[in-house]
């Protein structure tokens, strides 16, 4: 197999890549919106909820940053796709399992949509290619 052949099989169609990156960017922006909402909720939170609200808000910031990282470097971020998909899927399962707890069901349904968007972006960007040593060049 020549290098040119290897490159062709390891690349993504430009249109699929743009759509996938766009979906990752949408996930980043949506999570950034959740961050802003979380800040507003934290400002009104009672003292006994301040720590947990602060923890939740910082998590939104971290998730938004990771989604942005994937939008910028979808095949140079080995493991990030999978960690985000696993984390968000776990939140969906937990949210649906606990049922009628305030915010749980709504958050679970929002995260279902986010899992679908990120999974589509993963497929479109061929995010699994980040695990190949030829595409994990740290200088890029």
CSV table of C-alpha atoms in Angstrom, one decimal:
chain,number,residue,atom,x,y,z
A,1,UNK,CA,0.0,0.0,0.0
A,2,UNK,CA,1.4,3.3,-1.0
A,3,UNK,CA,1.4,6.4,1.2
A,4,UNK,CA,-1.1,8.0,-1.1
A,5,UNK,CA,-3.5,5.1,-0.7
A,6,UNK,CA,-3.1,5.1,3.1
A,7,UNK,CA,-3.9,8.8,3.2
A,8,UNK,CA,-7.0,8.3,1.1
A,9,UNK,CA,-8.4,5.6,3.4
A,10,UNK,CA,-7.6,7.6,6.5
A,11,UNK,CA,-9.2,10.9,5.5
A,12,UNK,CA,-12.7,12.1,5.7
A,13,UNK,CA,-14.8,13.6,2.9
A,14,UNK,CA,-14.5,17.4,3.2
A,15,UNK,CA,-18.3,17.9,3.4
A,16,UNK,CA,-18.7,15.2,6.1
A,17,UNK,CA,-15.8,16.7,8.0
A,18,UNK,CA,-17.3,20.2,7.8
A,19,UNK,CA,-20.7,19.0,9.0
A,20,UNK,CA,-19.2,16.9,11.8
A,21,UNK,CA,-17.1,19.8,13.0
A,22,UNK,CA,-20.2,22.1,12.8
A,23,UNK,CA,-22.1,19.6,15.0
A,24,UNK,CA,-19.3,19.6,17.5
A,25,UNK,CA,-19.3,23.4,17.4
A,26,UNK,CA,-23.1,23.4,18.0
A,27,UNK,CA,-22.5,21.1,21.0
A,28,UNK,CA,-19.9,23.5,22.3
A,29,UNK,CA,-22.2,26.5,21.9
A,30,UNK,CA,-25.2,24.7,23.5
A,31,UNK,CA,-23.1,23.7,26.4
A,32,UNK,CA,-21.8,27.3,26.7
A,33,UNK,CA,-25.4,28.3,26.9
A,34,UNK,CA,-25.9,25.8,29.7
A,35,UNK,CA,-22.9,27.4,31.4
A,36,UNK,CA,-24.4,30.9,31.3
A,37,UNK,CA,-27.7,29.5,32.6
A,38,UNK,CA,-25.8,27.7,35.3
A,39,UNK,CA,-24.0,30.9,36.4
A,40,UNK,CA,-27.4,32.6,36.7
A,41,UNK,CA,-28.8,29.7,38.8
A,42,UNK,CA,-25.7,29.8,41.0
A,43,UNK,CA,-26.2,33.5,41.7
A,44,UNK,CA,-29.7,32.7,43.1
A,45,UNK,CA,-28.8,29.4,44.8
A,46,UNK,CA,-29.2,29.1,48.6
A,47,UNK,CA,-25.9,28.7,50.6
A,48,UNK,CA,-26.4,24.9,50.9
A,49,UNK,CA,-26.4,24.5,47.1
A,50,UNK,CA,-23.6,26.8,46.2
A,51,UNK,CA,-20.9,24.2,46.0
A,52,UNK,CA,-22.9,21.7,43.9
A,53,UNK,CA,-24.0,24.5,41.6
A,54,UNK,CA,-20.5,25.7,41.2
A,55,UNK,CA,-19.3,22.2,40.5
A,56,UNK,CA,-22.0,21.8,37.8
A,57,UNK,CA,-21.2,25.2,36.2
A,58,UNK,CA,-17.5,24.3,36.0
A,59,UNK,CA,-18.5,21.0,34.4
A,60,UNK,CA,-20.4,22.9,31.7
A,61,UNK,CA,-17.3,24.9,31.0
A,62,UNK,CA,-15.1,21.8,30.8
A,63,UNK,CA,-17.6,20.1,28.4
A,64,UNK,CA,-17.9,23.2,26.3
A,65,UNK,CA,-14.1,23.3,26.0
A,66,UNK,CA,-13.8,19.7,25.0
A,67,UNK,CA,-16.6,20.0,22.4
A,68,UNK,CA,-14.7,23.0,21.0
A,69,UNK,CA,-11.5,21.1,21.0
A,70,UNK,CA,-13.2,18.4,18.9
A,71,UNK,CA,-14.6,20.9,16.5
A,72,UNK,CA,-11.1,22.3,15.9
A,73,UNK,CA,-9.1,19.0,16.0
A,74,UNK,CA,-11.5,16.1,15.5
A,75,UNK,CA,-8.8,13.5,14.6
A,76,UNK,CA,-6.1,14.7,16.9
A,77,UNK,CA,-7.9,14.2,20.2
A,78,UNK,CA,-7.7,10.5,21.0
A,79,UNK,CA,-10.1,9.4,23.6
A,80,UNK,CA,-12.0,12.7,23.9
A,81,UNK,CA,-14.9,11.7,21.7
A,82,UNK,CA,-15.3,8.5,23.6
A,83,UNK,CA,-15.0,10.1,27.1
A,84,UNK,CA,-17.7,12.7,26.1
A,85,UNK,CA,-20.0,10.1,24.7
A,86,UNK,CA,-19.7,7.8,27.7
A,87,UNK,CA,-20.1,10.7,30.1
A,88,UNK,CA,-23.2,12.1,28.5
A,89,UNK,CA,-24.7,8.7,28.0
A,90,UNK,CA,-24.2,7.9,31.7
A,91,UNK,CA,-26.0,11.2,32.5
A,92,UNK,CA,-28.9,10.2,30.3
A,93,UNK,CA,-29.2,6.8,31.9
A,94,UNK,CA,-29.0,8.3,35.4
A,95,UNK,CA,-31.5,11.0,34.6
A,96,UNK,CA,-34.0,8.6,33.3
A,97,UNK,CA,-33.4,6.1,36.1
A,98,UNK,CA,-34.1,8.6,38.9
A,99,UNK,CA,-37.3,9.7,37.2
A,100,UNK,CA,-39.4,12.5,38.8
A,101,UNK,CA,-36.5,14.4,40.4
A,102,UNK,CA,-36.5,18.1,39.6
A,103,UNK,CA,-34.5,18.8,36.4
A,104,UNK,CA,-33.6,15.1,35.9
A,105,UNK,CA,-36.0,14.2,33.1
A,106,UNK,CA,-35.5,17.4,31.2
A,107,UNK,CA,-31.7,17.2,31.5
A,108,UNK,CA,-31.8,13.6,30.4
A,109,UNK,CA,-33.8,14.5,27.2
A,110,UNK,CA,-31.4,17.4,26.5
A,111,UNK,CA,-28.5,15.1,26.9
A,112,UNK,CA,-30.1,12.5,24.6
A,113,UNK,CA,-30.0,15.1,21.9
A,114,UNK,CA,-26.5,16.0,22.7
A,115,UNK,CA,-25.4,12.3,22.6
A,116,UNK,CA,-27.0,12.0,19.1
A,117,UNK,CA,-25.3,15.2,17.9
A,118,UNK,CA,-21.9,14.1,19.2
A,119,UNK,CA,-22.3,10.6,17.9
A,120,UNK,CA,-23.2,11.9,14.4
A,121,UNK,CA,-20.2,14.2,14.5
A,122,UNK,CA,-17.9,11.3,15.6
A,123,UNK,CA,-19.0,9.3,12.6
A,124,UNK,CA,-18.9,12.2,10.1
A,125,UNK,CA,-15.4,13.3,11.3
A,126,UNK,CA,-14.2,9.7,11.7
A,127,UNK,CA,-13.1,10.5,15.3
A,128,UNK,CA,-11.8,7.0,15.8
A,129,UNK,CA,-8.9,7.9,13.5
A,130,UNK,CA,-7.4,10.0,16.4
A,131,UNK,CA,-6.2,6.7,17.8
A,132,UNK,CA,-3.9,6.0,14.9
A,133,UNK,CA,-0.4,7.1,15.5
A,134,UNK,CA,-0.1,8.6,12.1
A,135,UNK,CA,-2.9,11.1,13.0
A,136,UNK,CA,-1.9,11.9,16.6
A,137,UNK,CA,1.0,14.1,15.8
A,138,UNK,CA,1.4,16.4,18.8
A,139,UNK,CA,2.9,19.2,16.7
A,140,UNK,CA,-0.3,19.7,14.8
